Amino acid sequence: MSGILRTALPLFLSIFQGLAEAVSPVSIKGTKLYDESGAQFFLKGTVYVAGDNRNDPLLNTTQCQIDAEHLKNVGANAVYIYSVDVSKLGQHRGCMEEFDRQGIYVWLQLGQLPMVLSRSDNTPRWDLGFYNTWTSIIDSFSEHDNLLAFGIGQETINGTSNTTLVAPSMKAAARDLKLFRDKRGYRPIPISYTAGDFEEYRLLTAQYLTCGPAESSVDLYGINIFNNCSDDKLDRLRSEFSNHHTPVVFAEDGCFPETREFSEVQTFFGESEYSRIFSGMNIYQWGRNEFGFALVVYGDEADRNLGQPSTFLPAYTSLQQVWSAIVPQSTSRDAYTFSSTQLPCPTANPQVGWLVDRVAPLPVISGLDINTVTARTRRTRPTTSTSATAVPTESGDNSRDNSRDEEVLASSGMSAGAIAGMAIGIVAAVVGGAGAAFWFLRRRKSRQGEPDDHNGPYEKAAADSDRLSTAKTELPDQERAANELEGRFHYHQLPVKTDWKYPLEAGSKPVSELPDGAGRPGNHFELEGSPVHGPGYNPGAELPAPAPVPK
């Protein structure tokens, strides 16, 4: 009998522990984020750099399990992921569920469209290769309730005016990915873009990517801020986005890398004039890179950010103290009335460097038949851990427990079989009730996300299609077969590698454009491993010494 109780009780507790810790999907109302209970959600995240795969930190379930616990302890509720390996889709469930159990959301970048480096380059950056790759990622991750947002770029528009020409392709990507998402019947997972710390284009990019119909607009706007985040700089950010009509989040906070006391976190979370506008931030970054940004340091000899952290840096403790002490002023969904007015699309203004006109047409992918996208049934969340382990007991304690159990049984006047039946009945009732609750919630969500017949700019293609078109939205059979034979995806289908981002100080002057359209060296941030270099790239120039590694 005691064995039955010891088996049933952990199962009973694990069910309720899973229900208690699992997150609910986050949605958008106006300029704010909300969970399913109607509570306002503020992002307290970190840029997640860990594991032995620089391009995909979500492949190592064991490492995610280790880090998720430490992330929760520091007070984080989200991680920001630069990229995943599209050749290994379907192998990320372990990490997603480990983060889910610790109440941590995942903000995932789908990839990076190539930057435009010349004014004469009119080639659309949004094409069928990117569409197939990014929708494959959406298919793989949309089942997870802790998937916060899908990003369509990071600092794609940066310090030169030529890079603004990619903006129509980004709006087209947002449009087609939303069409795909809705046709699949997935929940309305936000589409995001992350802007660099370039003051001249930051607001114009936000206005353009979020103007016009919601069907072709970005839902969530991210900003990167680095180095000296003075009060004046924070005030300018507050002023710039005080009337913005979508949620704004700091995707990367690398302020004051020498001290890392997180005074800017106190400002954005603790002062109502900021928390009214901004919905949180990700701290740059979790594991150490060569420039010293980190919250923890791992002890593996190859410095691959593997295993248990060997050192929790002072920044970890400082952030933990700041996050635990601050409760941002919030507004419940029911009490919130959205009153902001959508700003008009910006017009082309070469004098300030914005080269895209508000009426510029958005590119359409030739041969894409959006009507071939079919709805999919969403997988139900598991209620118990896939990595559960038995509770160890000592043999002496077992003997003592058995005798005590039998004393209780004897005094109760009930047979072991009767109590066993009651225990099994209770567990069955709990499992059944939990299953019914989840079935009800999933049914409600699926109805909210039922696919519609809207095909956006592809209406004519849908009307003319006899559903035998070879322009399928999935990867064509021949191309998929080639990928499988080669063991990889073709390069043009892969997102640009955005593995570890680091600050690159190429000079002391701001970036400015030369008459020939080239970039002048200036302060900017480069994506390591990117085949397309940013402005100011000079392979012969000597890089400055890296920042000292915190001890």
Coordinates of C-alpha atoms in Angstrom, one line a residue:
M1 CA 0.0 0.0 0.0
S2 CA 2.8 2.4 1.0
G3 CA 4.3 1.8 -2.4
I4 CA 1.1 2.8 -4.2
L5 CA 0.9 6.0 -2.1
R6 CA 4.5 6.8 -2.8
T7 CA 3.9 6.3 -6.5
A8 CA 0.7 8.3 -6.7
L9 CA 1.7 11.3 -4.6
P10 CA 4.7 12.3 -6.8
L11 CA 2.5 11.9 -9.9
F12 CA -0.2 14.0 -8.3
L13 CA 2.3 16.8 -7.3
S14 CA 4.1 16.8 -10.7
I15 CA 0.8 17.3 -12.4
F16 CA 0.0 20.4 -10.3
Q17 CA 3.6 21.6 -10.5
G18 CA 3.5 21.5 -14.3
L19 CA 0.2 23.3 -14.3
A20 CA 1.4 26.0 -11.9
E21 CA 4.7 26.8 -13.7
A22 CA 3.7 26.5 -17.3
V23 CA 3.3 29.9 -19.0
S24 CA 0.3 31.2 -20.8
P25 CA 0.6 32.8 -24.3
V26 CA 1.2 36.6 -24.4
S27 CA -0.9 38.7 -26.6
I28 CA -1.0 42.4 -27.6
K29 CA -3.5 45.1 -26.8
G30 CA -2.6 48.6 -28.0
T31 CA 0.9 49.4 -26.7
K32 CA 1.0 46.7 -24.0
L33 CA 1.5 43.0 -23.6
Y34 CA -0.8 40.7 -21.6
D35 CA -1.0 37.1 -20.5
E36 CA -4.2 35.1 -20.6
S37 CA -5.3 36.2 -17.1
G38 CA -5.4 39.8 -18.3
A39 CA -2.3 40.8 -16.3
Q40 CA 0.1 43.1 -18.0
F41 CA 3.4 41.4 -19.0
F42 CA 6.8 43.1 -18.7
L43 CA 9.7 41.4 -20.3
K44 CA 12.7 40.8 -17.9
G45 CA 14.9 38.8 -20.2
T46 CA 18.5 38.1 -21.2
V47 CA 20.2 37.6 -24.6
Y48 CA 20.8 33.9 -24.3
V49 CA 24.3 32.8 -25.3
A50 CA 25.1 29.3 -24.0
G51 CA 25.8 25.8 -25.1
D52 CA 28.2 24.3 -27.7
N53 CA 26.3 25.5 -30.8
R54 CA 27.0 29.1 -31.6
N55 CA 24.1 29.3 -34.1
D56 CA 21.6 27.4 -32.0
P57 CA 21.5 27.5 -28.2
L58 CA 18.1 25.6 -28.2
L59 CA 19.6 22.2 -29.2
N60 CA 21.2 21.2 -25.9
T61 CA 18.3 20.3 -23.6
T62 CA 20.6 19.5 -20.7
Q63 CA 22.2 22.9 -20.9
C64 CA 18.8 24.6 -21.2
Q65 CA 17.7 22.8 -18.0
I66 CA 20.7 24.0 -16.1
D67 CA 20.4 27.6 -17.3
A68 CA 16.6 27.8 -17.0
E69 CA 16.9 27.4 -13.2
H70 CA 19.6 30.1 -12.9
L71 CA 17.6 32.4 -15.2
K72 CA 14.6 32.0 -13.0
N73 CA 16.7 32.7 -9.9
V74 CA 18.0 36.0 -11.3
G75 CA 14.5 37.0 -12.0
A76 CA 14.3 36.5 -15.8
N77 CA 11.1 35.6 -17.5
A78 CA 12.4 35.6 -21.1
V79 CA 15.4 34.8 -23.3
Y80 CA 16.3 36.4 -26.7
I81 CA 17.6 34.0 -29.3
Y82 CA 19.5 35.1 -32.4
S83 CA 19.0 32.1 -34.5
V84 CA 18.3 28.3 -34.7
D85 CA 19.6 25.7 -37.1
V86 CA 16.9 25.1 -39.7
S87 CA 18.4 21.7 -40.6
K88 CA 17.5 20.5 -37.1
L89 CA 14.0 21.7 -36.7
G90 CA 12.0 19.4 -34.5
Q91 CA 14.9 19.0 -32.1
H92 CA 14.2 22.1 -30.0
R93 CA 11.2 20.8 -28.0
G94 CA 13.3 19.9 -25.0
C95 CA 14.7 23.4 -24.5
M96 CA 11.4 25.0 -25.1
E97 CA 9.7 22.9 -22.5
E98 CA 12.5 23.4 -20.0
F99 CA 12.1 27.1 -20.3
D100 CA 8.4 26.7 -20.1
R101 CA 8.6 24.9 -16.8
Q102 CA 10.6 27.7 -15.3
G103 CA 8.1 30.4 -16.6
I104 CA 10.5 31.7 -19.3
Y105 CA 9.4 32.9 -22.7
V106 CA 11.4 32.7 -25.9
W107 CA 11.8 35.6 -28.3
L108 CA 13.2 34.0 -31.5
Q109 CA 14.8 35.7 -34.5
L110 CA 13.9 34.0 -37.7
G111 CA 16.9 35.3 -39.5
Q112 CA 18.3 38.3 -41.3
L113 CA 17.5 39.7 -44.7
P114 CA 20.6 40.9 -46.6
M115 CA 21.3 44.6 -46.2
V116 CA 21.1 47.0 -49.1
L117 CA 24.5 48.6 -49.7
S118 CA 23.9 50.6 -52.9
R119 CA 21.1 52.9 -54.0
S120 CA 21.1 51.3 -57.4
D121 CA 20.3 47.8 -55.9
N122 CA 16.6 47.4 -56.3
T123 CA 16.5 43.6 -55.9
P124 CA 13.9 42.6 -53.3
R125 CA 15.4 40.9 -50.3
W126 CA 12.2 39.0 -49.5
D127 CA 12.0 35.9 -51.7
L128 CA 10.8 32.3 -51.8
G129 CA 14.0 31.0 -50.2
F130 CA 13.5 33.1 -47.1
Y131 CA 9.8 32.5 -47.1
N132 CA 10.2 28.7 -47.1
T133 CA 12.9 28.8 -44.4
W134 CA 11.1 31.2 -42.0
T135 CA 7.7 29.5 -42.4
S136 CA 9.4 26.2 -41.6
I137 CA 10.7 27.7 -38.3
I138 CA 7.2 29.1 -37.6
D139 CA 5.7 25.6 -38.1
S140 CA 8.2 24.1 -35.7
F141 CA 7.8 26.6 -32.9
S142 CA 4.3 27.8 -32.9
E143 CA 3.0 25.0 -30.8
H144 CA 4.8 26.4 -27.7
D145 CA 2.8 28.7 -25.5
N146 CA 6.1 30.3 -24.3
L147 CA 7.0 31.5 -27.8
L148 CA 6.8 35.2 -27.3
A149 CA 7.5 36.6 -30.8
F150 CA 9.2 35.9 -34.1
G151 CA 11.8 38.4 -35.3
I152 CA 12.3 39.3 -38.9
G153 CA 15.5 41.1 -38.6
Q154 CA 18.1 42.8 -36.3
E155 CA 19.7 46.0 -37.2
T156 CA 19.1 45.4 -40.9
I157 CA 18.6 49.1 -41.2
N158 CA 21.7 50.7 -39.6
G159 CA 23.9 53.7 -39.9
T160 CA 23.8 54.5 -43.7
S161 CA 20.8 55.7 -45.7
N162 CA 21.2 52.9 -48.3
T163 CA 20.2 50.3 -45.7
T164 CA 16.7 51.9 -45.4
L165 CA 15.9 50.5 -48.9
V166 CA 15.3 47.1 -47.3
A167 CA 12.3 48.4 -45.4
P168 CA 9.6 47.4 -48.0
S169 CA 11.0 43.8 -48.1
M170 CA 10.6 43.7 -44.3
K171 CA 7.0 44.8 -44.4
A172 CA 6.3 42.3 -47.2
A173 CA 7.9 39.6 -44.9
A174 CA 5.6 40.6 -42.0
R175 CA 2.6 40.5 -44.4
D176 CA 3.3 37.0 -45.8
L177 CA 4.3 35.5 -42.5
K178 CA 1.1 36.7 -40.9
L179 CA -0.9 35.3 -43.8
F180 CA 0.9 32.0 -43.4
R181 CA 0.4 32.0 -39.6
D182 CA -3.3 32.7 -39.9
K183 CA -3.9 30.2 -42.6
R184 CA -2.2 27.6 -40.4
G185 CA -4.6 28.4 -37.6
Y186 CA -1.8 29.3 -35.2
R187 CA -2.4 31.8 -32.4
P188 CA -1.5 35.4 -33.4
I189 CA 2.2 35.2 -32.3
P190 CA 3.6 38.8 -32.7
I191 CA 6.0 39.6 -35.5
S192 CA 8.9 41.8 -34.4
Y193 CA 11.8 43.8 -35.7
T194 CA 14.9 44.9 -33.6
A195 CA 16.5 48.3 -34.4
G196 CA 20.1 49.2 -33.7
D197 CA 21.3 52.1 -31.6
F198 CA 21.2 54.5 -34.5
E199 CA 19.3 57.6 -33.5
E200 CA 18.9 59.0 -37.0
Y201 CA 16.8 56.0 -38.3
R202 CA 15.3 54.5 -35.1
L203 CA 12.0 56.3 -35.1
L204 CA 11.6 56.5 -38.8
T205 CA 12.0 52.7 -39.1
A206 CA 9.5 52.2 -36.3
Q207 CA 7.0 54.5 -38.0
Y208 CA 7.4 52.8 -41.4
L209 CA 7.3 49.2 -40.2
T210 CA 4.2 49.8 -38.1
C211 CA 2.2 52.1 -40.3
G212 CA -0.7 51.2 -42.6
P213 CA -2.8 48.0 -42.4
A214 CA -2.1 45.7 -39.5
E215 CA -1.8 42.8 -41.9
S216 CA 1.5 44.2 -43.2
S217 CA 2.9 45.8 -40.1
V218 CA 5.3 44.7 -37.4
D219 CA 3.5 44.0 -34.1
L220 CA 6.4 44.5 -31.6
Y221 CA 9.3 46.9 -32.0
G222 CA 12.6 46.2 -30.3
I223 CA 15.5 48.6 -29.7
N224 CA 19.1 48.0 -28.9
I225 CA 20.9 50.4 -26.5
F226 CA 24.6 50.2 -25.6
N227 CA 27.4 52.0 -23.9
N228 CA 26.7 55.3 -22.2
C229 CA 23.0 55.3 -21.5
S230 CA 22.8 58.8 -20.0
D231 CA 19.7 60.4 -18.6
D232 CA 19.6 62.5 -21.7
K233 CA 19.6 59.5 -23.9
L234 CA 16.8 57.8 -22.0
D235 CA 14.8 61.0 -22.1
R236 CA 15.1 61.1 -25.8
L237 CA 14.0 57.5 -26.1
R238 CA 11.0 58.3 -24.0
S239 CA 10.1 61.3 -26.0
E240 CA 10.5 59.5 -29.4
F241 CA 8.2 56.7 -28.5
S242 CA 5.7 58.5 -26.2
N243 CA 3.0 58.4 -28.9
H244 CA 4.0 55.1 -30.6
H245 CA 1.0 52.7 -31.1
T246 CA 2.7 49.3 -30.7
P247 CA 4.6 47.7 -27.8
V248 CA 8.2 48.8 -27.6
V249 CA 10.8 46.6 -25.9
F250 CA 14.6 47.0 -25.4
A251 CA 15.8 43.8 -27.2
E252 CA 19.4 44.3 -26.0
D253 CA 20.5 46.4 -23.1
G254 CA 24.3 46.8 -23.0
C255 CA 24.4 50.0 -21.0
F256 CA 27.4 50.9 -18.9
P257 CA 29.5 47.7 -19.7
E258 CA 32.2 48.7 -17.2
T259 CA 30.0 48.9 -14.1
R260 CA 26.7 47.1 -14.9
E261 CA 24.8 48.4 -12.0
F262 CA 21.6 48.5 -14.1
S263 CA 20.4 52.0 -13.3
E264 CA 18.7 52.1 -16.6
V265 CA 16.7 49.0 -15.6
Q266 CA 15.5 50.9 -12.5
T267 CA 14.5 53.8 -14.7
F268 CA 12.5 51.8 -17.2
F269 CA 10.8 49.5 -14.8
G270 CA 10.5 51.8 -11.7
E271 CA 9.4 55.1 -13.2
S272 CA 5.8 55.2 -14.5
E273 CA 6.5 57.6 -17.4
Y274 CA 8.8 54.9 -18.8
S275 CA 6.9 51.8 -17.9
R276 CA 3.8 53.4 -19.5
I277 CA 5.7 53.3 -22.9
F278 CA 8.1 50.4 -22.7
S279 CA 7.3 46.8 -22.0
G280 CA 10.6 45.6 -20.6
M281 CA 14.1 44.6 -21.8
N282 CA 16.6 41.9 -22.4
I283 CA 20.0 42.2 -20.7
Y284 CA 23.0 41.7 -23.0
Q285 CA 24.0 39.0 -22.4
W286 CA 23.9 35.6 -20.4
G287 CA 27.2 33.8 -21.2
R288 CA 30.5 35.6 -21.7
N289 CA 31.8 36.7 -25.0
E290 CA 35.2 38.1 -25.9
F291 CA 34.2 41.6 -25.0
G292 CA 33.3 40.8 -21.4
F293 CA 29.6 41.2 -21.5
A294 CA 28.1 38.4 -19.3
L295 CA 26.1 37.6 -16.2
V296 CA 27.7 34.2 -15.7
V297 CA 31.0 32.4 -16.6
Y298 CA 31.2 28.7 -17.4
G299 CA 34.1 26.5 -16.3
D300 CA 34.6 24.4 -19.4
E301 CA 38.1 24.5 -20.7
A302 CA 37.1 25.3 -24.3
D303 CA 35.0 28.3 -23.1
R304 CA 32.0 27.0 -24.9
N305 CA 29.5 28.1 -22.2
L306 CA 28.8 24.5 -21.2
G307 CA 27.8 22.8 -17.9
Q308 CA 27.2 24.6 -14.6
P309 CA 28.3 28.2 -14.4
S310 CA 31.6 28.4 -12.5
T311 CA 31.1 32.0 -11.6
F312 CA 28.1 34.3 -11.1
L313 CA 29.5 37.7 -11.9
P314 CA 28.7 40.8 -9.9
A315 CA 26.3 41.8 -12.7
Y316 CA 24.2 38.7 -11.9
T317 CA 23.8 39.7 -8.3
S318 CA 23.2 43.4 -9.2
L319 CA 20.5 42.5 -11.7
Q320 CA 18.9 40.0 -9.3
Q321 CA 18.6 42.8 -6.7
V322 CA 17.2 45.3 -9.1
W323 CA 14.6 43.0 -10.6
S324 CA 13.5 41.7 -7.2
A325 CA 13.0 45.3 -5.8
I326 CA 11.1 46.8 -8.7
V327 CA 7.4 46.3 -9.5
P328 CA 6.4 48.3 -12.6
Q329 CA 3.2 50.1 -12.6
S330 CA 0.8 48.1 -14.6
T331 CA -2.8 48.2 -16.0
S332 CA -5.0 45.2 -16.4
R333 CA -6.3 44.4 -19.8
D334 CA -9.9 45.1 -18.8
A335 CA -9.0 48.5 -17.3
Y336 CA -6.8 49.5 -20.3
T337 CA -8.3 51.7 -23.0
F338 CA -6.1 52.2 -26.0
S339 CA -6.3 55.7 -27.3
S340 CA -3.1 56.3 -29.3
T341 CA -3.4 57.4 -33.0
Q342 CA -1.5 55.5 -35.6
L343 CA 1.2 57.6 -37.1
P344 CA 1.4 58.1 -40.9
C345 CA 4.0 56.4 -42.9
P346 CA 7.1 58.6 -43.3
T347 CA 7.8 60.1 -46.7
A348 CA 11.1 59.8 -48.5
N349 CA 13.5 62.4 -47.2
P350 CA 17.1 62.1 -48.6
Q351 CA 18.2 65.0 -46.5
V352 CA 17.8 62.9 -43.4
G353 CA 18.7 59.7 -45.1
W354 CA 15.3 58.0 -45.3
L355 CA 15.0 56.8 -48.9
V356 CA 11.8 54.9 -48.9
D357 CA 8.5 56.7 -49.8
R358 CA 5.3 55.9 -48.0
V359 CA 3.6 54.7 -51.3
A360 CA 6.4 52.4 -52.3
P361 CA 4.9 49.1 -53.3
L362 CA 5.7 46.0 -51.2
P363 CA 7.4 43.2 -53.1
V364 CA 5.3 40.1 -53.9
I365 CA 7.0 36.7 -54.3
S366 CA 6.6 35.4 -57.8
G367 CA 4.9 32.0 -58.0
L368 CA 3.8 32.0 -54.4
D369 CA 0.3 30.5 -54.0
I370 CA -0.8 31.3 -50.4
N371 CA -3.9 29.3 -51.0
T372 CA -1.9 26.1 -50.7
V373 CA -1.3 26.7 -47.0
T374 CA -3.5 24.3 -45.0
A375 CA -4.5 24.5 -41.3
R376 CA -2.7 22.3 -38.7
T377 CA -3.9 20.9 -35.4
R378 CA -1.9 22.2 -32.5
R379 CA -0.2 19.7 -30.2
T380 CA -1.5 19.7 -26.6
R381 CA 1.0 20.7 -23.9
P382 CA 2.3 17.8 -21.8
T383 CA 1.3 17.9 -18.2
T384 CA 4.2 16.1 -16.8
S385 CA 8.0 16.4 -17.2
T386 CA 9.7 14.3 -19.7
S387 CA 12.8 14.3 -17.6
A388 CA 11.2 13.3 -14.3
T389 CA 13.4 11.2 -12.0
A390 CA 12.5 8.8 -9.2
V391 CA 12.8 10.1 -5.6
P392 CA 15.7 8.3 -3.9
T393 CA 15.1 6.7 -0.5
E394 CA 17.3 4.9 1.9
S395 CA 16.4 1.2 2.7
G396 CA 16.3 1.9 6.4
D397 CA 13.8 4.7 5.9
N398 CA 11.7 2.5 3.7
S399 CA 11.3 0.0 6.5
R400 CA 10.4 2.6 8.9
D401 CA 7.9 4.2 6.5
N402 CA 6.3 0.8 5.7
S403 CA 5.7 0.0 9.3
R404 CA 4.2 3.5 9.9
D405 CA 1.9 3.1 6.9
E406 CA 0.6 -0.2 8.2
E407 CA -0.1 1.3 11.6
V408 CA -2.1 4.0 10.0
L409 CA -4.0 1.5 7.9
A410 CA -4.8 -0.6 11.0
S411 CA -6.1 2.3 13.0
S412 CA -8.2 3.5 10.2
G413 CA -10.2 0.3 9.9
M414 CA -9.9 0.5 6.1
S415 CA -8.4 -2.2 3.9
A416 CA -5.3 -1.6 1.8
G417 CA -7.3 -2.3 -1.3
A418 CA -9.9 0.3 -0.4
I419 CA -7.3 3.0 0.2
A420 CA -5.5 2.0 -2.9
G421 CA -8.7 2.3 -4.9
M422 CA -9.3 5.8 -3.4
A423 CA -5.8 6.9 -4.2
I424 CA -6.1 5.7 -7.8
G425 CA -9.5 7.3 -8.1
I426 CA -8.2 10.7 -6.9
V427 CA -5.3 10.6 -9.3
A428 CA -7.6 9.6 -12.1
A429 CA -10.0 12.4 -11.3
V430 CA -7.2 15.0 -11.2
V431 CA -5.7 13.8 -14.5
G432 CA -9.1 13.8 -16.1
G433 CA -9.9 17.3 -14.7
A434 CA -6.6 18.6 -15.9
G435 CA -7.1 17.1 -19.3
A436 CA -10.6 18.5 -19.6
A437 CA -9.3 22.0 -18.6
F438 CA -6.5 21.8 -21.2
W439 CA -8.9 20.5 -23.8
F440 CA -11.3 23.4 -23.2
L441 CA -8.5 26.0 -23.3
R442 CA -7.0 24.6 -26.5
R443 CA -10.4 24.4 -28.1
R444 CA -11.1 28.0 -27.2
K445 CA -7.6 29.1 -28.5
S446 CA -8.1 27.1 -31.7
R447 CA -11.4 28.8 -32.4
Q448 CA -9.8 32.2 -31.8
G449 CA -7.1 31.3 -34.4
E450 CA -9.2 29.7 -37.0
P451 CA -7.8 30.3 -40.5
D452 CA -9.6 32.7 -42.7
D453 CA -9.8 33.0 -46.5
H454 CA -7.8 36.2 -46.7
N455 CA -4.9 35.9 -49.2
G456 CA -3.6 39.5 -49.1
P457 CA -1.8 40.4 -52.3
Y458 CA -2.1 36.8 -53.5
E459 CA -5.9 37.0 -53.9
K460 CA -5.7 36.7 -57.7
A461 CA -3.3 33.7 -57.6
A462 CA -5.7 32.0 -55.1
A463 CA -8.7 32.7 -57.3
D464 CA -7.0 31.4 -60.4
S465 CA -5.5 28.4 -58.7
D466 CA -6.9 24.9 -59.3
R467 CA -5.0 23.7 -56.2
L468 CA -2.6 21.8 -58.5
S469 CA -0.1 24.6 -58.6
T470 CA 3.6 23.7 -58.5
A471 CA 4.3 26.9 -56.6
K472 CA 3.7 25.4 -53.2
T473 CA 4.4 27.3 -50.0
E474 CA 6.2 24.3 -48.7
L475 CA 9.7 23.4 -49.9
P476 CA 9.3 21.8 -53.4
D477 CA 9.8 18.1 -53.3
Q478 CA 12.9 18.2 -55.5
E479 CA 14.6 20.8 -53.4
R480 CA 13.7 19.1 -50.1
A481 CA 15.1 15.8 -51.5
A482 CA 18.4 17.6 -52.5
N483 CA 18.6 19.1 -49.0
E484 CA 18.2 15.7 -47.4
L485 CA 20.8 14.1 -49.7
E486 CA 23.3 16.9 -48.8
G487 CA 22.3 16.8 -45.2
R488 CA 21.6 20.5 -45.1
F489 CA 19.6 23.3 -46.5
H490 CA 20.8 25.3 -49.5
Y491 CA 22.6 28.5 -48.5
H492 CA 19.9 30.8 -50.0
Q493 CA 17.3 29.2 -47.7
L494 CA 19.3 29.7 -44.5
P495 CA 19.0 32.9 -42.4
V496 CA 22.1 34.9 -42.3
K497 CA 24.1 33.7 -39.3
T498 CA 23.5 36.0 -36.4
D499 CA 25.2 34.0 -33.7
W500 CA 27.0 36.2 -31.2
K501 CA 26.6 39.9 -31.5
Y502 CA 29.4 42.1 -30.2
P503 CA 30.2 45.8 -30.2
L504 CA 32.7 46.9 -32.8
E505 CA 34.2 50.4 -32.3
A506 CA 35.5 51.1 -35.8
G507 CA 36.1 54.8 -35.1
S508 CA 35.0 57.7 -33.0
K509 CA 32.9 59.6 -35.6
P510 CA 29.3 58.8 -36.4
V511 CA 28.6 56.9 -39.6
S512 CA 28.0 59.2 -42.6
E513 CA 27.5 58.5 -46.3
L514 CA 30.2 59.3 -48.8
P515 CA 29.2 60.6 -52.3
D516 CA 29.9 57.2 -53.8
G517 CA 27.4 55.6 -51.4
A518 CA 30.1 53.9 -49.3
G519 CA 30.0 54.1 -45.5
R520 CA 32.4 56.1 -43.4
P521 CA 33.7 54.3 -40.3
G522 CA 31.7 55.0 -37.2
N523 CA 30.4 53.5 -34.0
H524 CA 28.1 50.6 -34.8
F525 CA 27.4 47.0 -33.9
E526 CA 28.3 44.1 -36.2
L527 CA 26.8 40.6 -36.3
E528 CA 29.6 38.1 -36.0
G529 CA 29.7 35.6 -38.8
S530 CA 27.5 37.7 -41.1
P531 CA 28.6 37.5 -44.8
V532 CA 27.3 41.0 -45.3
H533 CA 29.5 43.5 -43.4
G534 CA 28.0 46.6 -42.0
P535 CA 29.1 50.2 -42.7
G536 CA 32.7 51.1 -41.8
Y537 CA 33.9 47.5 -42.3
N538 CA 37.7 47.5 -43.0
P539 CA 39.4 44.2 -42.8
G540 CA 42.8 45.8 -42.6
A541 CA 41.9 48.1 -39.8
E542 CA 43.2 47.3 -36.3
L543 CA 40.4 46.5 -33.9
P544 CA 40.5 48.1 -30.5
A545 CA 41.4 46.0 -27.5
P546 CA 38.4 44.2 -26.0
A547 CA 36.9 45.4 -22.8
P548 CA 38.4 43.7 -19.7
V549 CA 36.7 40.5 -18.6
P550 CA 35.0 41.0 -15.2
K551 CA 36.6 39.1 -12.4

